[in-house]
């Protein structure tokens, strides 16, 4: 038995006529102002709860979640690091949150200076020439970057460049992005060491290549040793080099992407720069570019004339706007705060500790769940099941068993090139004691899987619900009350 | 900062890994790449940071707000933020492990249900980036359903949305857009009929209320659109649906909206909340996450992300959209807000908006030189023609602490004297009086 | 109904059964087993022209989306509407009620390019 609160829906707790907060009512009803045909016929089927009912309902829902504040959350490639509490308070200050986007610029200098300031910080940590903070998420940033590449080639009358080369380890967003930007995807197989196969790359690079899109380090947690050569080959072929910055946590303070030859990159502010994920968003996907691409960045942009910050839409080549307004401000403020707490020396402690933690987990588990690529990893390690030792074990069962032991599961079944993949990213903010407990948990799961695999298959038993029937959910979609 | 292992622990870990120093962990990176200098100013402590950020916040001067144009200032009960700032919601990831994410998942399901109820639509996804990007996705879906790439837009669609549509589809040419002209600020039904009769369009995009605040004859528009074999995409204002006819009632195939107005702060325009809804039959064309109900191994109700085979992590280059992150926390705010307000609260909020805006309209139009530009039914926003350029009025009013509205001359030179003015339920009688006396003084 | 022995198979796991010049198309028992719990079949459009080897519909499980290729060329004259409400038919009866679409063949000789059941089994 578990002691989690019962999961009635709000509408099931509803009692018609029960009311929440009061607002000042109108003197006359709507029909005094508007013809009847514009009015809705029946009130919406929303719950009728008191304020107290509502607070208790959602507070109890919150207790059904694992989250970073309560659980180790080693979700590979998602960089679930501590989200400093000060930033929550600071980003929510009225001065920021009560600002209408059409407030005249003189009255919005604080927010504009933060947009400008984060842009300078991102330039400093990447070596890139300029940034936009408009994109709302990593995938949105990818899309922005791909549009910039396409616009650049078009501006050179290089109309044939419509291919984007993507390795098979890439996140699914990369190929989906390429198609949205009007390009064709050229998939390339990775080399046996998990990195880009230079010979394969050479075969597909050519006058049609618009972009080579790489995640660095890649999703196997490995650094592209030959990145300078890759950049050179891409550039010689007339292509641009895109870096998916989802894994920047491994390099921050150590390597500037611009020095690797990167022309365009996005940074998931909600990953490397410690802003909370909010159960799936909002995130932010800042996009940086080299000098020749700067004029293609979206508008409006924030400029500084030495005295005042100004919004500018002046640009000959801009791709336009990828969303309304200037970016996800509350996320941008938090990221700005985070970088304000580091200097040029301490910044590298992020990457150093992230990489040390990942390698510690990898080595400690090597005898049980070996790393698929047996070498020093970066910020995350990708483990697999040794079918010789555990012929019947499945990663999904291991993931669910971890939940019962009080740990969020790692990313599983990704990257696709690794069978039964278990992708662990501890991040730098976890301490050794937590890692040791997690390692012990996985070792005990290993032992159980050898002797009693059925028990694993029945996990989780201690979560608010047991294993969920996903087939039923998809065959008979029930998506609303 | 924020790392917690001691030097001793780090040494133990290095020993376990079998390397001498942390440098050895970065051996794959050639030394020249590691030589860069990072030019950041001195690090701040939390106390210093706090003072710095508070000072920046104070450099913003929020004005008494009579601007809308896509982002609206509405009352947000304190309970909304109290709930969404809980770490259990704030610091969770996308609910990949459903059994450990029932809170987020049920909240998404309730969000989807509340939105469907408010819009009277069949299906809602778990949210999108903002209203403009949700509209772009709806246009993409319409193109796929109809196999035609032309989309007709109301000329009274928010110009920011038009910019985003163009950015989204310019490179791929998946959709091309054309404006349908207006007649006195609302869709010209004859033009609509004539344009659609070519049979070339996949969909018509209706803005209701439109960018000038006017309510459209949505039923007639829907009839004309469907008779021509095109889909109707409605871009609406969620708070208005507490009282106004819904996109479901006029048979819209897709309805999208900026949901910031439901329990989210304006925050200089972001984060927004992209509401995306459609008829049930088009659920497979919906981008992004969707939460559904299923059962667990004991037969107990459980929530889970579903219909995932539509999405990028499975379909990759064949996916309809690359969207991965949604705006879950903003959607949670909306769900809490709608739960707090309930069916009658939403009606009262909407009525308070209508009344405030109509009172303000009468007051402004009684001022010398000011008149209502378009005499059409409206919700909480309307256009006034001013005796001076709107830009001047905005500038002068700001000095008196008032944000007078949106300058329509930004996008249309012929409307340079026109101000788009909004009064939500947040504006008190005293605010209206102040606004009027400020205008009188300009 | 469309017994395996009487069908011809593509290497991509579709079968075709010749019904007087109209090919009934489905996926093999092996394929349905590999895909496992099928939750949705995105049917092709009736009246569409297809070429042999052309991708023309998608079968979804919870965690996958598999392309289905037409084994023959011609016009799609019928699709199995029953799959819209019960996609699992493909799992239960891959060679009967779980057929997917019918193609009026433009060149019935194309069937000769496909594998017999015996040969198909050897490819697995």
PDB file of N, CA and C in Angstrom, chain A residues 54 77 100 103 128 131 146 149-150 188 267 314 342 348 356 397 430 443 448 468 475:
ATOM      1  N   UNK A  54      -9.172  24.227  -4.112  1.00  0.00           N
ATOM      2  CA  UNK A  54      -8.249  24.269  -5.252  1.00  0.00           C
ATOM      3  C   UNK A  54      -6.804  24.126  -4.782  1.00  0.00           C
ATOM      4  N   UNK A  77      21.116  13.914 -20.791  1.00  0.00           N
ATOM      5  CA  UNK A  77      20.880  14.898 -21.835  1.00  0.00           C
ATOM      6  C   UNK A  77      19.902  15.994 -21.407  1.00  0.00           C
ATOM      7  N   UNK A 100       4.210  45.286 -19.389  1.00  0.00           N
ATOM      8  CA  UNK A 100       3.575  44.962 -20.678  1.00  0.00           C
ATOM      9  C   UNK A 100       4.630  45.054 -21.786  1.00  0.00           C
ATOM     10  N   UNK A 103       5.373  48.401 -23.348  1.00  0.00           N
ATOM     11  CA  UNK A 103       5.830  49.497 -22.504  1.00  0.00           C
ATOM     12  C   UNK A 103       6.950  50.244 -23.237  1.00  0.00           C
ATOM     13  N   UNK A 128      31.193  33.196 -29.532  1.00  0.00           N
ATOM     14  CA  UNK A 128      30.445  33.543 -30.732  1.00  0.00           C
ATOM     15  C   UNK A 128      30.198  35.055 -30.787  1.00  0.00           C
ATOM     16  N   UNK A 131      24.126  36.847 -30.156  1.00  0.00           N
ATOM     17  CA  UNK A 131      23.079  35.914 -29.732  1.00  0.00           C
ATOM     18  C   UNK A 131      21.697  36.523 -29.875  1.00  0.00           C
ATOM     19  N   UNK A 146      18.595  26.721 -37.993  1.00  0.00           N
ATOM     20  CA  UNK A 146      18.486  26.142 -39.333  1.00  0.00           C
ATOM     21  C   UNK A 146      17.943  27.180 -40.313  1.00  0.00           C
ATOM     22  N   UNK A 149      20.799  29.429 -41.250  1.00  0.00           N
ATOM     23  CA  UNK A 149      21.690  28.790 -42.224  1.00  0.00           C
ATOM     24  C   UNK A 149      21.068  28.853 -43.616  1.00  0.00           C
ATOM     25  N   UNK A 150      19.774  28.525 -43.691  1.00  0.00           N
ATOM     26  CA  UNK A 150      19.109  28.524 -44.998  1.00  0.00           C
ATOM     27  C   UNK A 150      19.116  29.931 -45.596  1.00  0.00           C
ATOM     28  N   UNK A 188      23.899  10.190 -41.141  1.00  0.00           N
ATOM     29  CA  UNK A 188      25.143   9.405 -41.279  1.00  0.00           C
ATOM     30  C   UNK A 188      25.339   8.510 -40.069  1.00  0.00           C
ATOM     31  N   UNK A 267      21.751  27.245 -27.025  1.00  0.00           N
ATOM     32  CA  UNK A 267      22.010  26.866 -25.636  1.00  0.00           C
ATOM     33  C   UNK A 267      20.661  26.731 -24.937  1.00  0.00           C
ATOM     34  N   UNK A 314      15.938  47.011 -37.117  1.00  0.00           N
ATOM     35  CA  UNK A 314      16.696  47.292 -38.345  1.00  0.00           C
ATOM     36  C   UNK A 314      17.598  46.121 -38.690  1.00  0.00           C
ATOM     37  N   UNK A 342      29.402  33.412 -11.383  1.00  0.00           N
ATOM     38  CA  UNK A 342      30.680  32.797 -11.747  1.00  0.00           C
ATOM     39  C   UNK A 342      31.605  33.859 -12.333  1.00  0.00           C
ATOM     40  N   UNK A 348      34.639  26.997 -14.956  1.00  0.00           N
ATOM     41  CA  UNK A 348      34.986  25.647 -15.391  1.00  0.00           C
ATOM     42  C   UNK A 348      34.684  24.585 -14.340  1.00  0.00           C
ATOM     43  N   UNK A 356      33.448  14.714 -13.740  1.00  0.00           N
ATOM     44  CA  UNK A 356      33.951  13.809 -12.698  1.00  0.00           C
ATOM     45  C   UNK A 356      32.808  12.931 -12.164  1.00  0.00           C
ATOM     46  N   UNK A 397      12.503  -2.123 -17.156  1.00  0.00           N
ATOM     47  CA  UNK A 397      12.251  -2.660 -15.812  1.00  0.00           C
ATOM     48  C   UNK A 397      13.226  -2.063 -14.791  1.00  0.00           C
ATOM     49  N   UNK A 430      25.250  17.284  -7.704  1.00  0.00           N
ATOM     50  CA  UNK A 430      25.017  16.148  -6.807  1.00  0.00           C
ATOM     51  C   UNK A 430      26.305  15.816  -6.055  1.00  0.00           C
ATOM     52  N   UNK A 443      23.264  -1.547  -8.299  1.00  0.00           N
ATOM     53  CA  UNK A 443      23.914  -2.852  -8.079  1.00  0.00           C
ATOM     54  C   UNK A 443      22.905  -3.838  -7.495  1.00  0.00           C
ATOM     55  N   UNK A 448      19.171  -8.500  -8.298  1.00  0.00           N
ATOM     56  CA  UNK A 448      17.780  -8.954  -8.380  1.00  0.00           C
ATOM     57  C   UNK A 448      17.455  -9.434  -9.795  1.00  0.00           C
ATOM     58  N   UNK A 468       1.898   1.552 -16.012  1.00  0.00           N
ATOM     59  CA  UNK A 468       0.722   2.077 -16.741  1.00  0.00           C
ATOM     60  C   UNK A 468       0.601   1.425 -18.120  1.00  0.00           C
ATOM     61  N   UNK A 475      -4.706   3.504 -27.784  1.00  0.00           N
ATOM     62  CA  UNK A 475      -5.767   2.915 -28.611  1.00  0.00           C
ATOM     63  C   UNK A 475      -7.107   3.567 -28.362  1.00  0.00           C
TER      64      UNK A 475
END
